[in-house]
Amino acid sequence: MMGRKKEKELPLQSLPPKHKSRAEDNDYKESEANDDPAVQQLNISDESTEEVVIPHTNPLGQWGNQIQFVLSLVAASVGLGNIWRFPYLCQQHGGGVFLIPYTLMLFLEGIPMFYLEVAAGQRRQKGPIGVWKEKSPYMAGIGIGNCVVSFIIGLYYNVIITWCLFYFGNSFQAELPWAKCPVDNGTVVKECELSDSTTYFWHREALNASPSIEEPGVMNWKMTLCLFSTWVVCYLCLCRGIKSAGKVVYVVSIVPYVILTIFLVRGLMLPGASSGLAHILTPKWEKLGDPQVWLDAATQIFFSFGVAFGYLVAFASYSRHNNDCRRDVLLVSFTNYATSIFASVVIFCVLGFKAHTNFNDCLMRDRLVIADYWGSNISSVNDSVVFEMCNNPTDTNNTIVSVINGSSLNLECCQLTKLLDTSAQGTGLAFIVFTQAMLEFPAPPFWSVIFFLMLLTLGVGSQIAIIEGVITTLCHIKAIRLRREIITGIVCGLSFLICLIFVTQAGEYWVKVFDAYGGSLSLMIIAFFEAIALWIYGIDKFSKDIEAMGQKKPNLYWIITWRLAPFLMFAMFAASIVGQIINPDKYSAWRADKGESVKVEYPVLARLVGSFLVIIVTIWVPVAALFHAFSRPRRNLQNEDGAVPDDDSGHSSNEARRAARFPYWRRSDGDTLPNNKEMTDSAAPDLPPPWSAPNTAFEKQPGRQTTRGDAL
């Protein structure tokens, strides 16, 4: 009661203009409003009927500086796909011609969706749930979908980092363990003899692969230890939020470029590098008519930019409210684009060298065959003789032969272009093809160490972003009242337990299932709903939100691409479904008795698990929409002062403007209003219902600040 009297005796002149009585507040003059910095920034007035969002700092913290924010986006978007996926697509889809659909999709799909998520997160200063709920209460499930899909992708992505860590640790040896086939009792192991040393080491020593996904076998204890180590590193990078992650990005975003540059300088000096570059850059114009080329270009852009993962929104929510996010988006987008091309040049310099070496070895074997047939020394048989004999081969039982005086010689007749066409992607490129190429380098262990160090830094940078999207979402849910360190520990611990399925003998096969279903189809569906949410919210309204952050209004390019976004997302999803119906997904099962991988269709169990992953990601969108639809009558009730709520939290615009100025104050219903300046009880305003004065329904909150609208 004493606090109440003291508040009533406080002269009105001592309060800021917006803290005066309700009658005087209606006569509030524009000249007095301009003295308030928050009002100046928003340029609002009491007569405004538009939704007003009071800018405030994300209660979970802010980036130490803007460089950390940009580097975090670079580390998140530039990942393993730029190294082992994009070069393969260029090589398979017409070399330099692939850049045409890739660049077009960059401007139609990649940059607009990238800008949408970053701008939305920075504007609202909230996690994915809060951001998409404010776009439309019916679309709050998008934020949950972002969280779930990031969790699923983080599971198998960390396993890939585990494989890189295993190879990185084995690189610290005088002779690399995959340099030679093992010998058992004086005899080369048959499985290795049927394949080669690098392929054998990957499938047997690293994975201990089973013949099918239905035979899980036993756990690989070496990989289990590496898996545990990677999740510990992930926890240490994220336990303190952006305070710890912001320091890590300096390393994981810069080191890969240093190592790529070292490989480029070394690769350009290798014999055959020019052949590799010519192969990747030579355009094959007829490929532009292939629909698969355009689909792969759109898909690569989609995954490379991290659209629908949720971490773009999370990272942007830690940025300053008036940061020029458009500049950052364009900078990161073109950095990602240039990195893909840069990586392709490096990769094909090395692969050109490998093809050149294999081609010379093939010529030598053919020269030996011809020399034995002639009964002469190999020096008398030059390369031109081999080329001449291979120019007119006959095909007998699918074996290339060369006819000489009525006799036939089994010659390999290798071609350099065919050797370059057999380049692999993904794990095959990193753990088999590239490791084999580095064996021909001087000091192979050194090159192996820095190569897998590059993959580790690329993987850790993306993994930090992926799991941060999960943790930020959980930290913004009011029902979860745990410290960030505990939430991070629970997420990492649970992830480690689930990931144990990936360190069994069938682990690699399950990684492909999670990637094909949980990390592909699910993302496309979530991205489609994001584009729809923008339509519901209003592109013009979103443009005004961007202007409110002190940026230029989006021009016609952004408006058109945002309007086209739902159609592009739906086309990608439909094309993927049709492609799977025509050509069902298969996985490569390792056959030890043949020393090779065989394409096998997924069993029913694997398809059921894949379908469950898609459902568990996308079901939250309709569930959240139904929840809001059935609870809508209660939400639409008028407030006691007659003002109709204009946001889904039930607060009118005028109430939000008044109440959001006061820190650590809680409504009678438990809602908390954050701010940066602490006020005393004596400075309490005369607020309209449902906001009450101190010592009644309000209580001062000394602890954690939270924001409204982040929980369902």
PDB file of N, CA, C and O in Angstrom, residues 102-124:
ATOM      1  N   TYR A 102      22.763 -22.998 -62.257  1.00  0.00           N
ATOM      2  CA  TYR A 102      23.137 -22.775 -60.859  1.00  0.00           C
ATOM      3  C   TYR A 102      23.051 -21.294 -60.503  1.00  0.00           C
ATOM      4  O   TYR A 102      22.519 -20.927 -59.452  1.00  0.00           O
ATOM      5  N   THR A 103      23.549 -20.441 -61.389  1.00  0.00           N
ATOM      6  CA  THR A 103      23.500 -18.997 -61.139  1.00  0.00           C
ATOM      7  C   THR A 103      22.065 -18.486 -61.164  1.00  0.00           C
ATOM      8  O   THR A 103      21.674 -17.638 -60.348  1.00  0.00           O
ATOM      9  N   LEU A 104      21.268 -19.001 -62.103  1.00  0.00           N
ATOM     10  CA  LEU A 104      19.873 -18.576 -62.188  1.00  0.00           C
ATOM     11  C   LEU A 104      19.114 -18.942 -60.922  1.00  0.00           C
ATOM     12  O   LEU A 104      18.351 -18.127 -60.381  1.00  0.00           O
ATOM     13  N   MET A 105      19.324 -20.154 -60.432  1.00  0.00           N
ATOM     14  CA  MET A 105      18.658 -20.574 -59.203  1.00  0.00           C
ATOM     15  C   MET A 105      19.182 -19.813 -57.986  1.00  0.00           C
ATOM     16  O   MET A 105      18.463 -19.627 -56.999  1.00  0.00           O
ATOM     17  N   LEU A 106      20.432 -19.369 -58.058  1.00  0.00           N
ATOM     18  CA  LEU A 106      20.984 -18.563 -56.979  1.00  0.00           C
ATOM     19  C   LEU A 106      20.162 -17.297 -56.780  1.00  0.00           C
ATOM     20  O   LEU A 106      19.822 -16.923 -55.646  1.00  0.00           O
ATOM     21  N   PHE A 107      19.800 -16.627 -57.888  1.00  0.00           N
ATOM     22  CA  PHE A 107      19.070 -15.364 -57.804  1.00  0.00           C
ATOM     23  C   PHE A 107      17.562 -15.569 -57.638  1.00  0.00           C
ATOM     24  O   PHE A 107      16.885 -14.721 -57.055  1.00  0.00           O
ATOM     25  N   LEU A 108      17.029 -16.680 -58.125  1.00  0.00           N
ATOM     26  CA  LEU A 108      15.589 -16.914 -58.017  1.00  0.00           C
ATOM     27  C   LEU A 108      15.195 -17.559 -56.694  1.00  0.00           C
ATOM     28  O   LEU A 108      14.078 -17.349 -56.200  1.00  0.00           O
ATOM     29  N   GLU A 109      16.094 -18.333 -56.130  1.00  0.00           N
ATOM     30  CA  GLU A 109      15.715 -19.152 -54.977  1.00  0.00           C
ATOM     31  C   GLU A 109      16.617 -18.931 -53.771  1.00  0.00           C
ATOM     32  O   GLU A 109      16.129 -18.681 -52.660  1.00  0.00           O
ATOM     33  N   GLY A 110      17.928 -19.009 -53.966  1.00  0.00           N
ATOM     34  CA  GLY A 110      18.859 -18.987 -52.844  1.00  0.00           C
ATOM     35  C   GLY A 110      18.885 -17.679 -52.090  1.00  0.00           C
ATOM     36  O   GLY A 110      18.593 -17.626 -50.884  1.00  0.00           O
ATOM     37  N   ILE A 111      19.228 -16.586 -52.775  1.00  0.00           N
ATOM     38  CA  ILE A 111      19.367 -15.290 -52.111  1.00  0.00           C
ATOM     39  C   ILE A 111      18.040 -14.791 -51.531  1.00  0.00           C
ATOM     40  O   ILE A 111      18.015 -14.309 -50.386  1.00  0.00           O
ATOM     41  N   PRO A 112      16.910 -14.875 -52.251  1.00  0.00           N
ATOM     42  CA  PRO A 112      15.645 -14.380 -51.661  1.00  0.00           C
ATOM     43  C   PRO A 112      15.243 -15.108 -50.376  1.00  0.00           C
ATOM     44  O   PRO A 112      14.839 -14.467 -49.400  1.00  0.00           O
ATOM     45  N   MET A 113      15.336 -16.442 -50.367  1.00  0.00           N
ATOM     46  CA  MET A 113      14.956 -17.178 -49.158  1.00  0.00           C
ATOM     47  C   MET A 113      15.957 -16.937 -48.028  1.00  0.00           C
ATOM     48  O   MET A 113      15.584 -16.876 -46.849  1.00  0.00           O
ATOM     49  N   PHE A 114      17.223 -16.784 -48.379  1.00  0.00           N
ATOM     50  CA  PHE A 114      18.254 -16.448 -47.402  1.00  0.00           C
ATOM     51  C   PHE A 114      17.921 -15.107 -46.736  1.00  0.00           C
ATOM     52  O   PHE A 114      17.944 -14.980 -45.503  1.00  0.00           O
ATOM     53  N   TYR A 115      17.593 -14.122 -47.546  1.00  0.00           N
ATOM     54  CA  TYR A 115      17.273 -12.785 -47.029  1.00  0.00           C
ATOM     55  C   TYR A 115      16.001 -12.814 -46.186  1.00  0.00           C
ATOM     56  O   TYR A 115      15.902 -12.134 -45.154  1.00  0.00           O
ATOM     57  N   LEU A 116      15.024 -13.597 -46.608  1.00  0.00           N
ATOM     58  CA  LEU A 116      13.767 -13.705 -45.866  1.00  0.00           C
ATOM     59  C   LEU A 116      14.022 -14.161 -44.430  1.00  0.00           C
ATOM     60  O   LEU A 116      13.521 -13.549 -43.474  1.00  0.00           O
ATOM     61  N   GLU A 117      14.789 -15.218 -44.248  1.00  0.00           N
ATOM     62  CA  GLU A 117      15.003 -15.754 -42.909  1.00  0.00           C
ATOM     63  C   GLU A 117      15.866 -14.827 -42.053  1.00  0.00           C
ATOM     64  O   GLU A 117      15.589 -14.625 -40.870  1.00  0.00           O
ATOM     65  N   VAL A 118      16.921 -14.267 -42.643  1.00  0.00           N
ATOM     66  CA  VAL A 118      17.804 -13.398 -41.875  1.00  0.00           C
ATOM     67  C   VAL A 118      17.070 -12.129 -41.445  1.00  0.00           C
ATOM     68  O   VAL A 118      17.155 -11.701 -40.286  1.00  0.00           O
ATOM     69  N   ALA A 119      16.322 -11.510 -42.363  1.00  0.00           N
ATOM     70  CA  ALA A 119      15.604 -10.283 -42.034  1.00  0.00           C
ATOM     71  C   ALA A 119      14.519 -10.536 -40.992  1.00  0.00           C
ATOM     72  O   ALA A 119      14.315  -9.726 -40.075  1.00  0.00           O
ATOM     73  N   ALA A 120      13.822 -11.662 -41.110  1.00  0.00           N
ATOM     74  CA  ALA A 120      12.767 -11.977 -40.145  1.00  0.00           C
ATOM     75  C   ALA A 120      13.344 -12.196 -38.749  1.00  0.00           C
ATOM     76  O   ALA A 120      12.796 -11.717 -37.748  1.00  0.00           O
ATOM     77  N   GLY A 121      14.460 -12.912 -38.652  1.00  0.00           N
ATOM     78  CA  GLY A 121      15.073 -13.149 -37.360  1.00  0.00           C
ATOM     79  C   GLY A 121      15.608 -11.881 -36.724  1.00  0.00           C
ATOM     80  O   GLY A 121      15.456 -11.662 -35.514  1.00  0.00           O
ATOM     81  N   GLN A 122      16.220 -11.011 -37.525  1.00  0.00           N
ATOM     82  CA  GLN A 122      16.769  -9.766 -36.985  1.00  0.00           C
ATOM     83  C   GLN A 122      15.669  -8.816 -36.551  1.00  0.00           C
ATOM     84  O   GLN A 122      15.779  -8.128 -35.536  1.00  0.00           O
ATOM     85  N   ARG A 123      14.574  -8.777 -37.299  1.00  0.00           N
ATOM     86  CA  ARG A 123      13.480  -7.876 -36.976  1.00  0.00           C
ATOM     87  C   ARG A 123      12.813  -8.244 -35.652  1.00  0.00           C
ATOM     88  O   ARG A 123      12.551  -7.394 -34.802  1.00  0.00           O
ATOM     89  N   ARG A 124      12.558  -9.530 -35.462  1.00  0.00           N
ATOM     90  CA  ARG A 124      11.807  -9.969 -34.282  1.00  0.00           C
ATOM     91  C   ARG A 124      12.695 -10.287 -33.092  1.00  0.00           C
ATOM     92  O   ARG A 124      12.199 -10.363 -31.961  1.00  0.00           O
TER      93      ARG A 124
END
